[in-house]
Structures are given as structure tokens and as C-alpha cells.
mmCIF file of C-alpha atoms and ligand atoms in Angstrom:
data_model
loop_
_atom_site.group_PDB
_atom_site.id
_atom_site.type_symbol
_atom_site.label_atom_id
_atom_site.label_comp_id
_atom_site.label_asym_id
_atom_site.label_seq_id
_atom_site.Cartn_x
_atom_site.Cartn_y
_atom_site.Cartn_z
ATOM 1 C CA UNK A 1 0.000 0.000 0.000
ATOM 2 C CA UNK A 2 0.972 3.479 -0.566
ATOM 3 C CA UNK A 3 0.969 4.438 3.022
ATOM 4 C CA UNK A 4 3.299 2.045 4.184
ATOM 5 C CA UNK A 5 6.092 3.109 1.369
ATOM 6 C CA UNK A 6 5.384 6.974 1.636
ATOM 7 C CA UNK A 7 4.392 6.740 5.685
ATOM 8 C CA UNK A 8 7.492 6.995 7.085
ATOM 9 C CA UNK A 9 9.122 9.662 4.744
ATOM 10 C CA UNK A 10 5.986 11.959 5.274
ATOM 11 C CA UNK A 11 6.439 11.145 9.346
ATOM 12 C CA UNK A 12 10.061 12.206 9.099
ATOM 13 C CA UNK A 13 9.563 15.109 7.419
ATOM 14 C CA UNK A 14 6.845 16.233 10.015
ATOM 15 C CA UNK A 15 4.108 15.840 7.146
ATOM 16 C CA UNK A 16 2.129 12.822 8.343
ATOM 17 C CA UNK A 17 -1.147 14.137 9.416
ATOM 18 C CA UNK A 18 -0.926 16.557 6.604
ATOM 19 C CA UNK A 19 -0.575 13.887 3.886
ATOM 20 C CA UNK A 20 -3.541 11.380 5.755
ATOM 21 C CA UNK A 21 -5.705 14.646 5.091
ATOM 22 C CA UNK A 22 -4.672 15.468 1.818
ATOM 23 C CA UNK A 23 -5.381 11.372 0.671
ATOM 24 C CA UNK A 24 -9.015 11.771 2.466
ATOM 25 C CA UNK A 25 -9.485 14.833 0.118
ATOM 26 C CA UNK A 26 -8.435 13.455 -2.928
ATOM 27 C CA UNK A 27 -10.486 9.709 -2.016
ATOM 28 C CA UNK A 28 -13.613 12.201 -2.097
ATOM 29 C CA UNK A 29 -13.152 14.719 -4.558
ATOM 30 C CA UNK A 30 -11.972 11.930 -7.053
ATOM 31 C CA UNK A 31 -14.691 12.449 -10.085
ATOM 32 C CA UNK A 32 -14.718 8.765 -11.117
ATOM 33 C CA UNK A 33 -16.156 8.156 -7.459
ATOM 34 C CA UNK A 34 -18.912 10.950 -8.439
ATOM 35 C CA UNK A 35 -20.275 9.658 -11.095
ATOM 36 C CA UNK A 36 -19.946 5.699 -9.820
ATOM 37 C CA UNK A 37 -22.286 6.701 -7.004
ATOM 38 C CA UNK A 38 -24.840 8.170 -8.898
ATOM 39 C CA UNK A 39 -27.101 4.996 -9.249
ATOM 40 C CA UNK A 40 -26.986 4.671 -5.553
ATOM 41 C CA UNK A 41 -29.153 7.864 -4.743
ATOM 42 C CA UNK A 42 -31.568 7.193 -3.737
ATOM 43 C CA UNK A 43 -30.350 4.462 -1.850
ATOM 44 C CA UNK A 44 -31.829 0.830 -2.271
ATOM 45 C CA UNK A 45 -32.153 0.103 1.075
ATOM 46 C CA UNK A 46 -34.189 3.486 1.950
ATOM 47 C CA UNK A 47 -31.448 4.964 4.170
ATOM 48 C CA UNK A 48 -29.511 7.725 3.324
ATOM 49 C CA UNK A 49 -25.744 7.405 2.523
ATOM 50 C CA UNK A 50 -23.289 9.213 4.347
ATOM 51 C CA UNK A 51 -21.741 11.796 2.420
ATOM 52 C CA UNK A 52 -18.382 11.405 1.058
ATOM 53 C CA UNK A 53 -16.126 12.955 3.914
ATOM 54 C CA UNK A 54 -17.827 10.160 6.492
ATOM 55 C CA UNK A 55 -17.075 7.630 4.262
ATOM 56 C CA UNK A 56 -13.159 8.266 4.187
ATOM 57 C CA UNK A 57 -13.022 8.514 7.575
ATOM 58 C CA UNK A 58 -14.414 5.179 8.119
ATOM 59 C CA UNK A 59 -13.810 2.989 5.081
ATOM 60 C CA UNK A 60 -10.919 4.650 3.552
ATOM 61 C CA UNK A 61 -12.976 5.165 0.353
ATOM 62 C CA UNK A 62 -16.082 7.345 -0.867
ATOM 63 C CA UNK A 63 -17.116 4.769 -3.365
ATOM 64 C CA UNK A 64 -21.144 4.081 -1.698
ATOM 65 C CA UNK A 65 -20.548 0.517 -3.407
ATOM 66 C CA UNK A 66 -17.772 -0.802 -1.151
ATOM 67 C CA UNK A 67 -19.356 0.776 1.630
ATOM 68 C CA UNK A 68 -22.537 -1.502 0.859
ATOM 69 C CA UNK A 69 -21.120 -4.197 -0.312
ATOM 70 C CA UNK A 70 -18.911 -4.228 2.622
ATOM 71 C CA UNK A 71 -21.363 -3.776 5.118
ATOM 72 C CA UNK A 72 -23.495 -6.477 3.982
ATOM 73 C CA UNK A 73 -20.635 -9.075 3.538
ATOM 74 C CA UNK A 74 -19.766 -7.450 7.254
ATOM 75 C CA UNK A 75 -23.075 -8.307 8.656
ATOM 76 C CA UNK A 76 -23.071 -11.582 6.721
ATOM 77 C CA UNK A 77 -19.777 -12.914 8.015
ATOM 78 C CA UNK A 78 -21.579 -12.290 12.016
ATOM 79 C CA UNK A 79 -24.060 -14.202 11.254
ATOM 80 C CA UNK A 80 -22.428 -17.110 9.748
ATOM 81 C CA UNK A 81 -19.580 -17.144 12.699
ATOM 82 C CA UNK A 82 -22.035 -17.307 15.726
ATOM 83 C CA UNK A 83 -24.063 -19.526 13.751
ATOM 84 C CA UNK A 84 -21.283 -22.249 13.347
ATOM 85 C CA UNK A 85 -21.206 -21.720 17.083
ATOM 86 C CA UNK A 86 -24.316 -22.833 17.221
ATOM 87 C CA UNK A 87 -25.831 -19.428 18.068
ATOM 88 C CA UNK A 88 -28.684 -17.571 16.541
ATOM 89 C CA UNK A 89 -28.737 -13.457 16.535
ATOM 90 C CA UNK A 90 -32.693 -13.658 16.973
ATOM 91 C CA UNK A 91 -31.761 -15.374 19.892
ATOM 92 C CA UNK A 92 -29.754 -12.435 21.361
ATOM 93 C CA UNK A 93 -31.826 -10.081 23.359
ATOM 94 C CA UNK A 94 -29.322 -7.116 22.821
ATOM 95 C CA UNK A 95 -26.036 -6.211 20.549
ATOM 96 C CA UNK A 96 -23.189 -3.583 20.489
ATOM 97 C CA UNK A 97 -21.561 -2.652 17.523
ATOM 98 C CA UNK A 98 -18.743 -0.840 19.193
ATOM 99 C CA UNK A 99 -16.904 1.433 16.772
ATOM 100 C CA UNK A 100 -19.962 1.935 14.744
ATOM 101 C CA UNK A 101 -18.445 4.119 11.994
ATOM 102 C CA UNK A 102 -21.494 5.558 9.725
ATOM 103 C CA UNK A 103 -23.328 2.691 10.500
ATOM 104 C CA UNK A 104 -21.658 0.597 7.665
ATOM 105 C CA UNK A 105 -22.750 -3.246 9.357
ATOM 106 C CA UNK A 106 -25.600 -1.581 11.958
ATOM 107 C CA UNK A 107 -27.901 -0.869 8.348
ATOM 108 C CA UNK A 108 -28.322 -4.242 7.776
ATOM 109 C CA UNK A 109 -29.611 -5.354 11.327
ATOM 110 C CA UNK A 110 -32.973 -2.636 10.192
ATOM 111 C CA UNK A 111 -34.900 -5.669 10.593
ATOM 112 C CA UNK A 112 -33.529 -7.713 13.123
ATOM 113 C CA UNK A 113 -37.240 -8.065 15.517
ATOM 114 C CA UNK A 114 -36.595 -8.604 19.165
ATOM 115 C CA UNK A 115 -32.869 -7.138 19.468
ATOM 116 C CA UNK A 116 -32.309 -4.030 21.018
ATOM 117 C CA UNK A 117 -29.610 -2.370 18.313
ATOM 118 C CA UNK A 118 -27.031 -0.103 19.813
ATOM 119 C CA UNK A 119 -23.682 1.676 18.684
ATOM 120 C CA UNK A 120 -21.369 3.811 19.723
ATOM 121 C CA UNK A 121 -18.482 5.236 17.803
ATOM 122 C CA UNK A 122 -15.507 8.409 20.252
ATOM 123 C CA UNK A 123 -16.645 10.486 16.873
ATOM 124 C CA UNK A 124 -18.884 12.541 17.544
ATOM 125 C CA UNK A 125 -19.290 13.278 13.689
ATOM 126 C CA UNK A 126 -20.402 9.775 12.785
ATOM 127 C CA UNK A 127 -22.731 8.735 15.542
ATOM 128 C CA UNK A 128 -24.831 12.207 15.271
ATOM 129 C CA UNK A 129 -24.817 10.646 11.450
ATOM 130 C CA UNK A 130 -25.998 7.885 13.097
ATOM 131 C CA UNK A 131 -28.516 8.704 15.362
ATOM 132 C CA UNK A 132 -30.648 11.124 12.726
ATOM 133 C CA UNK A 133 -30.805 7.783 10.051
ATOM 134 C CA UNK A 134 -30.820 5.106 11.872
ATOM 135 C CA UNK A 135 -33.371 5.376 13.932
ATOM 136 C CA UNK A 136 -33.950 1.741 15.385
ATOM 137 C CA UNK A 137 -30.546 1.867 16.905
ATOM 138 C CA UNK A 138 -29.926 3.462 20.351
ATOM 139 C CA UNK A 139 -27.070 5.809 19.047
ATOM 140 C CA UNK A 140 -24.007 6.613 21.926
ATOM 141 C CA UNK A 141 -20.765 8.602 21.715
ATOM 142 C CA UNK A 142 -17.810 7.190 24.190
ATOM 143 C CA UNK A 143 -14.283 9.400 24.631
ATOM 144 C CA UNK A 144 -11.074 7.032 22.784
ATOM 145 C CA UNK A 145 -10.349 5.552 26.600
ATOM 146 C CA UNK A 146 -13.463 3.796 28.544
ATOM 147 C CA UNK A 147 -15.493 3.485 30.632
ATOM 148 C CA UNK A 148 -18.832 3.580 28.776
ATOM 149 C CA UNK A 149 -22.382 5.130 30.518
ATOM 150 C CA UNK A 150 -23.965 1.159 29.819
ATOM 151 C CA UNK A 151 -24.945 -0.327 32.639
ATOM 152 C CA UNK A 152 -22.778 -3.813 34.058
ATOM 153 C CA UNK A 153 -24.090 -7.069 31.943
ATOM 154 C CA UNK A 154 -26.159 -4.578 29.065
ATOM 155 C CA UNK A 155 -25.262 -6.830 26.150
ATOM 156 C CA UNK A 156 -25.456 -10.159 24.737
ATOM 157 C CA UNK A 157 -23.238 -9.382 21.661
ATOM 158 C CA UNK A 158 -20.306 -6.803 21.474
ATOM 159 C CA UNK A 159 -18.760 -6.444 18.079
ATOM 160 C CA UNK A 160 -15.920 -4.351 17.074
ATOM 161 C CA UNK A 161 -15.013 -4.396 13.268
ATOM 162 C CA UNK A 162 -11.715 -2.935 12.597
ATOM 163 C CA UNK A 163 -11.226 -0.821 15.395
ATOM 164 C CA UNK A 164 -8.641 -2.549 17.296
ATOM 165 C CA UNK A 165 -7.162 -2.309 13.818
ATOM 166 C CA UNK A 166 -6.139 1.511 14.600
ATOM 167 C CA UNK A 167 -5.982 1.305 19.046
ATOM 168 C CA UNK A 168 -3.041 0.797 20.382
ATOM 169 C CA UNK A 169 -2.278 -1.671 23.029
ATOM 170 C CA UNK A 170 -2.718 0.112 26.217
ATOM 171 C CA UNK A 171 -6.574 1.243 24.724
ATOM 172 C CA UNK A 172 -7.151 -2.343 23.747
ATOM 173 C CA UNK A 173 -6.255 -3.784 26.972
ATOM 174 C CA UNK A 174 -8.725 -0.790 28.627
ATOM 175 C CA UNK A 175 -11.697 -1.704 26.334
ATOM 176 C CA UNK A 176 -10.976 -5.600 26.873
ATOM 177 C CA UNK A 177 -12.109 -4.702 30.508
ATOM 178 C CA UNK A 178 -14.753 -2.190 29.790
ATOM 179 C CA UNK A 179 -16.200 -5.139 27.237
ATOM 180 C CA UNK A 180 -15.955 -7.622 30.001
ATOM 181 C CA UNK A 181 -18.011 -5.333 32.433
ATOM 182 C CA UNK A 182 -20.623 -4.343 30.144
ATOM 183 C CA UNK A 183 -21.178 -8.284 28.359
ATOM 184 C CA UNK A 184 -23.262 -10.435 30.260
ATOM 185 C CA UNK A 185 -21.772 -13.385 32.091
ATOM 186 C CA UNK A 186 -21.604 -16.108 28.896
ATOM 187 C CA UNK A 187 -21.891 -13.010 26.322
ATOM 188 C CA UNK A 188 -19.749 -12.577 23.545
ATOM 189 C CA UNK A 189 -17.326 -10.259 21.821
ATOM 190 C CA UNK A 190 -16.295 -10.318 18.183
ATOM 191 C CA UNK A 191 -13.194 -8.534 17.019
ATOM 192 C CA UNK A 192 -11.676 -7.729 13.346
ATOM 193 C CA UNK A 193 -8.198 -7.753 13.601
ATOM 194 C CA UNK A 194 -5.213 -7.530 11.284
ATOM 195 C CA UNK A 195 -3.376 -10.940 11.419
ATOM 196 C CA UNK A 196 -0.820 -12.937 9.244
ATOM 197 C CA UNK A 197 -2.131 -11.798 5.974
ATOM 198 C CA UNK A 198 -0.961 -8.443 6.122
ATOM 199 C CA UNK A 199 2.840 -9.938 7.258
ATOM 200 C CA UNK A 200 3.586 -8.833 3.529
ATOM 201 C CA UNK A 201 2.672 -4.948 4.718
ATOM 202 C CA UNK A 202 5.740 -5.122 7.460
ATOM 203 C CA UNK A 203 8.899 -3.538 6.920
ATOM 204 C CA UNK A 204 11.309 -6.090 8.789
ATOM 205 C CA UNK A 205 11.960 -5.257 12.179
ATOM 206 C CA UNK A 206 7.575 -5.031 12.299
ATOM 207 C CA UNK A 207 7.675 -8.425 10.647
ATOM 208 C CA UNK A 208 10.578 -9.746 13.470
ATOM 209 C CA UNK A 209 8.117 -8.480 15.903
ATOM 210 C CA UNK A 210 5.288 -10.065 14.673
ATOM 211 C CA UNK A 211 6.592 -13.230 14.322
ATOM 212 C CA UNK A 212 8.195 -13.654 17.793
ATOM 213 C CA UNK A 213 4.054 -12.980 18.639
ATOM 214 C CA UNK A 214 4.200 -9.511 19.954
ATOM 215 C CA UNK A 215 2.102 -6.681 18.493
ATOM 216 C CA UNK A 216 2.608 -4.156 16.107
ATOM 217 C CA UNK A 217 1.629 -0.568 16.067
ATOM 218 C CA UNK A 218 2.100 2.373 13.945
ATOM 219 C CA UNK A 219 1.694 5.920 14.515
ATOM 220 C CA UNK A 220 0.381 5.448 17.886
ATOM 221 C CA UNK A 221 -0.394 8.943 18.631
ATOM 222 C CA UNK A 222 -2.821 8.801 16.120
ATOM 223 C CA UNK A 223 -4.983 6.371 17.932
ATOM 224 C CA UNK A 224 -8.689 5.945 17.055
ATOM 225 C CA UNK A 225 -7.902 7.253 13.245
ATOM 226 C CA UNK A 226 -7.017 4.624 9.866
ATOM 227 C CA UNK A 227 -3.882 6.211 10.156
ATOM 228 C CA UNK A 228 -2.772 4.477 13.584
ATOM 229 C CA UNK A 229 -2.314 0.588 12.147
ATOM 230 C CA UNK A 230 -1.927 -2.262 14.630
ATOM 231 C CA UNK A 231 -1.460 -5.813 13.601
ATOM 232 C CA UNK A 232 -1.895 -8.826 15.816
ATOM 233 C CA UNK A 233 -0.256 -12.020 15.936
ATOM 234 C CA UNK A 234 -3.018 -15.246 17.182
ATOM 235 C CA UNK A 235 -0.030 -15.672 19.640
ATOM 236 C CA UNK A 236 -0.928 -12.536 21.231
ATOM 237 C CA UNK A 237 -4.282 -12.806 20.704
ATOM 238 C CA UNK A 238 -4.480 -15.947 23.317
ATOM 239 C CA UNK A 239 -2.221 -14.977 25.243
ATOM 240 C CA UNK A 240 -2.230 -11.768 26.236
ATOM 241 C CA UNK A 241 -5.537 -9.837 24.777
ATOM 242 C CA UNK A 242 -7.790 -12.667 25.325
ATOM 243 C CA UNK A 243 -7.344 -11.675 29.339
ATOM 244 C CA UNK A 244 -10.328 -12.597 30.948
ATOM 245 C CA UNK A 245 -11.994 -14.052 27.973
ATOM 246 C CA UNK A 246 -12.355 -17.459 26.774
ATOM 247 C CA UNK A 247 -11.311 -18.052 22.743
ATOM 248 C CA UNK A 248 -14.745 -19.902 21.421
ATOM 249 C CA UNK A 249 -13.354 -19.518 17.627
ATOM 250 C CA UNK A 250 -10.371 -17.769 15.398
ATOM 251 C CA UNK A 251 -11.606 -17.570 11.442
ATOM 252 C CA UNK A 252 -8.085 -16.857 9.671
ATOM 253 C CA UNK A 253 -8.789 -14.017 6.748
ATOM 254 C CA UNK A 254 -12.516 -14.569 8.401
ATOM 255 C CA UNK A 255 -14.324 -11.040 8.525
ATOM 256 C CA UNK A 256 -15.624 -10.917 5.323
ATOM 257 C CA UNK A 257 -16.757 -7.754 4.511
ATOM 258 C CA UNK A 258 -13.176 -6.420 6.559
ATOM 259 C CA UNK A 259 -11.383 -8.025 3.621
ATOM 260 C CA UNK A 260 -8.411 -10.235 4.761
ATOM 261 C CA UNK A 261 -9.012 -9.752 8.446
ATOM 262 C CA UNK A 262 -9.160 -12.259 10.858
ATOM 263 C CA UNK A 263 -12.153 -13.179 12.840
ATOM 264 C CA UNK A 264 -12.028 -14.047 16.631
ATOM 265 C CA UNK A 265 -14.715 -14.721 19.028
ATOM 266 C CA UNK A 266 -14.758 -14.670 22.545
ATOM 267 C CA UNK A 267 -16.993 -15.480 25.419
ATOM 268 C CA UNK A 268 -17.010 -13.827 29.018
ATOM 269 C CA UNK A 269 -16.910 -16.214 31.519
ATOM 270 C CA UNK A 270 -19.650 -17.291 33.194
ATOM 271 C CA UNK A 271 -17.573 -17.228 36.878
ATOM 272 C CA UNK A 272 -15.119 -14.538 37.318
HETATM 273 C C1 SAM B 301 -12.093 1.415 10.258
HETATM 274 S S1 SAM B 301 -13.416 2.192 11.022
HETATM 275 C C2 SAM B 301 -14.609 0.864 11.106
HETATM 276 C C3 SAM B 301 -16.012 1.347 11.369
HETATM 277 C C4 SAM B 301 -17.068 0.253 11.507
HETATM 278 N N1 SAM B 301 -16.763 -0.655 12.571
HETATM 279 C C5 SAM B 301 -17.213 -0.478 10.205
HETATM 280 O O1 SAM B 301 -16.870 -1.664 10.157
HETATM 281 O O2 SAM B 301 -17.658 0.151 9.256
HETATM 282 C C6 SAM B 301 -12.890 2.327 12.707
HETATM 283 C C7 SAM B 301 -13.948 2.966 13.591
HETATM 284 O O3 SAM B 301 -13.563 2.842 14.941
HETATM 285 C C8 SAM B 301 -13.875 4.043 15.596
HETATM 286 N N2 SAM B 301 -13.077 4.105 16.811
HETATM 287 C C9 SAM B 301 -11.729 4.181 16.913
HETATM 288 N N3 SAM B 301 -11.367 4.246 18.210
HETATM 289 C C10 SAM B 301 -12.519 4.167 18.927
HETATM 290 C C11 SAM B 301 -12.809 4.176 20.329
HETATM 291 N N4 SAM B 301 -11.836 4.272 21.253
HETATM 292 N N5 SAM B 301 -14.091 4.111 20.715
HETATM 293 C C12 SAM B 301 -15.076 3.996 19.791
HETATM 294 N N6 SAM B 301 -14.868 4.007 18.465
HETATM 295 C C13 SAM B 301 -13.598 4.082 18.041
HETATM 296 C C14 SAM B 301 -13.560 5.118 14.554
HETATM 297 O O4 SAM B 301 -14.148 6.348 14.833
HETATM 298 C C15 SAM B 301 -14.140 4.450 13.305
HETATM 299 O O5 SAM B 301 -15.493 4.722 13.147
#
């Protein structure tokens, strides 16, 4: 990717931040995109797309198509893991999509009777997006470091697609805790993370790193934005972010929808 060859030349020459902004203008502005997103207004699904500047923030691309498509696959790929875990999302009385974006995967649960929708995204400009179209979600804004206002045991389901993707460690191991204290004692979390595929994205000491299983984070004072990248060995994963949690399933290149990213699921324990 572009960003990992011109990344650290633009961060040594104090032009990082600048550049990320720059590439979210261009994504946006880019006239192909323009007319490729014509057919999509009004949308199919009878809720209005977020407008271009959302989209880059989120999905690192204004094109309404890849946000759809994405989402769907997204919501898809949730389905089909708790179901090979022999678990139903009718059957869950209430779900989190933590990191909600624009709503990208939350769109596609409009019709999901008898499950209290909620999301929460720290940016403020996406979940007031949020709560004015989606309107059978409950809508919340949280800061970049917990806690949450939810109440202890809220949720059945916590999901979190690609947002440990840009947190580094010490927010991760905060929100591992603030997950565990808002789940329900058996409930379960499902994360997005950036595993071995993306090996081929490291420079080599990254790529050392990853392979002796510890994590891998760039531009960590960027945290919360695409621009902060953090990549996770399944080492780690069990053995140090898992914490409290029990590992019900890792899906290698599993979050469809999150192309390439892996898929883990994780259940609070029922004691402790
Ligand atoms: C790559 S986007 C993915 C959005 C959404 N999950 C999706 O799949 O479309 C990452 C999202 O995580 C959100 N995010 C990052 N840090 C967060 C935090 N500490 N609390 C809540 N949301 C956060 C960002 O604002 C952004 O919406």
C-alpha cells in the first residue's frame, strides 16, 4: 500500500497528518467516485448514505458501493460465525456494535425483531450521522479511553469491526475490561483484527516483531484514526488480549466484509 512506502518519509519530514488529510481529500473529490455513485441515490435500502467525507473517515474510500457491499458481507460474516457456534442473533436479546463508523454493518440489522440495536463510535461526527438515520438503533458517543455510561451485563453481543485495527495496546487492553463489564456473564465479543495476511505490509523489524508474537503498532499517537495501524499475531491474541476471555473460535482471513481480516470470538466467563 501506498501508506506504508510513503508513511514513514511523510512522518520524518513532520508531514504525516498533513498527507492522511490530503489522501481523504483526494479519495472524495476523485470524479470517477462521483459519477460511480450516482445509481446509488436514492439508496436501495431506503437509508440515506453518508456523504463522502464520512465515508473516508471510516472505510478509507467514498465509493457508496464498497461501503454496501462491505457492510453487507460485514453483517453476513456475524451471522455465519455465531451460527457455526451454534448461536442464533434472533436469539440475542441485545447487541453492540462498538466502533460503529457511519453505520456501515448496523444498516443491515434494520430488521432484526426482538434485538435491542445499539452503537457507539468516540466520533462525535459519525454517531450524530448515526442517530438522525438510523433510527432503530440506540445511538451513543464514548471518549477514545473507557469506561462507557452502559450499565454492568447490558449486552449479549459486542462487536468491534476494525477498530482494534487503529488502538493501540494500552486502549485495547482498557476496552478488553470495559467489554468484560458491560457483556453479560456467557456473552460474547467479536473482534476484526489484522493478522498474518498483512505480514507482507511489514517492513522487517515489524515483521521480526510479529513473528516472535508480539504486536505491532504504527503511529500510535494517532490512535482511534485509519492512520494508527496495529497488527496482531493469534499468539498474542491468546495470550495476552484474550485476558479474561475465553477463545470460542479464530476464522483466519474470516471477517468478510473487513477483507483479509481475521475473525475471533470470545466469550465472558460465566464465573469470574
Ligand atoms: C475502520 S473504522 C470501522 C467502522 C465500523 N466498525 C465499520 O466496520 O464500518 C474504525 C472505527 O472505529 C472508531 N473508533 C476508533 N477508536 C474508537 C474508540 N476508542 N471508541 C469507539 N470508536 C472508536 C472510529 O471512529 C471508526 O469509526
Amino acid at each position: 500500500m501506498l501508506i506504508d512506502r510513503l508513511g514513514p518519509v511523510l512522518e520524518r519530514l513532520g508531514l504525516l497528518a498533513f498527507g492522511f488529510r490530503v489522501y481523504q481529500w483526494v479519495g472524495r473529490l476523485d470524479p470517477r467516485v462521483y459519477f460511480r455513485n450516482r445509481p446509488y441515490r436514492p439508496s436501495p435500502d431506503g437509508i440515506a448514505m453518508p456523504p463522502g467525507r464520512l465515508l473516508m473517515a471510516v472505510a478509507g474510500s467514498a465509493e457508496i458501493a464498497v461501503y454496501l457491499d462491505g457492510g453487507q458481507l460485514a453483517a453476513r460474516s456475524i451471522r455465519d460465525i455465531l451460527q457455526r457456534n451454534q448461536i442464533e442473533m434472533g436469539d440475542l436479546r441485545a447487541i453492540l456494535d462498538f466502533g460503529c463508523g457511519c453505520g456501515r454493518v448496523l444498516r443491515f440489522w434494520k430488521d432484526l425483531a426482538g434485538t435491542e440495536l445499539h452503537g457507539t463510535d468516540y466520533n462525535p461526527e459519525l454517531t450524530t450521522w448515526c442517530a438522525r438515520h438510523l433510527s432503530f438503533a440506540r445511538i451513543g458517543t464514548n471518549q477514545l479511553a473507557p469506561p462507557t455510561s452502559y450499565p454492568a451485563s447490558r449486552f449479549d453481543l459486542v462487536y468491534a469491526l476494525s477498530v482494534f485495527t487503529h488502538l493501540p495496546e494500552s486502549a485495547q487492553m482498557a476496552w478488553m475490561s470495559e467489554f468484560h463489564r458491560i457483556l453479560r456473564p456467557g456473552g460474547l465479543l467479536l473482534l476484526s483484527l489484522h493478522g498474518a495476511h498483512y505480514i507482507s505490509r511489514l517492513n522487517e523489524p515489524e515483521r521480526r516483531q510479529f513473528l516472535a508474537g508480539d504486536l505491532v503498532t504504527r503511529y500510535d499517537y494517532s490512535a482511534g484514526t485509519n492512520l494508527c495501524n496495529v497488527f496482531h499475531p493469534e499468539a498474542y491474541v491468546r495470550n495476552r488480549l484474550s485476558g479474561d476471555f475465553e477463545v470460542v473460535d479464530f476464522i483466519p482471513e474470516g471477517a468478510r466484509g473487513n477483507p483479509c481480516q481475521d475473525a475471533w470470538l470470545f466469550r465472558r466467563r460465566r464465573v469470574g
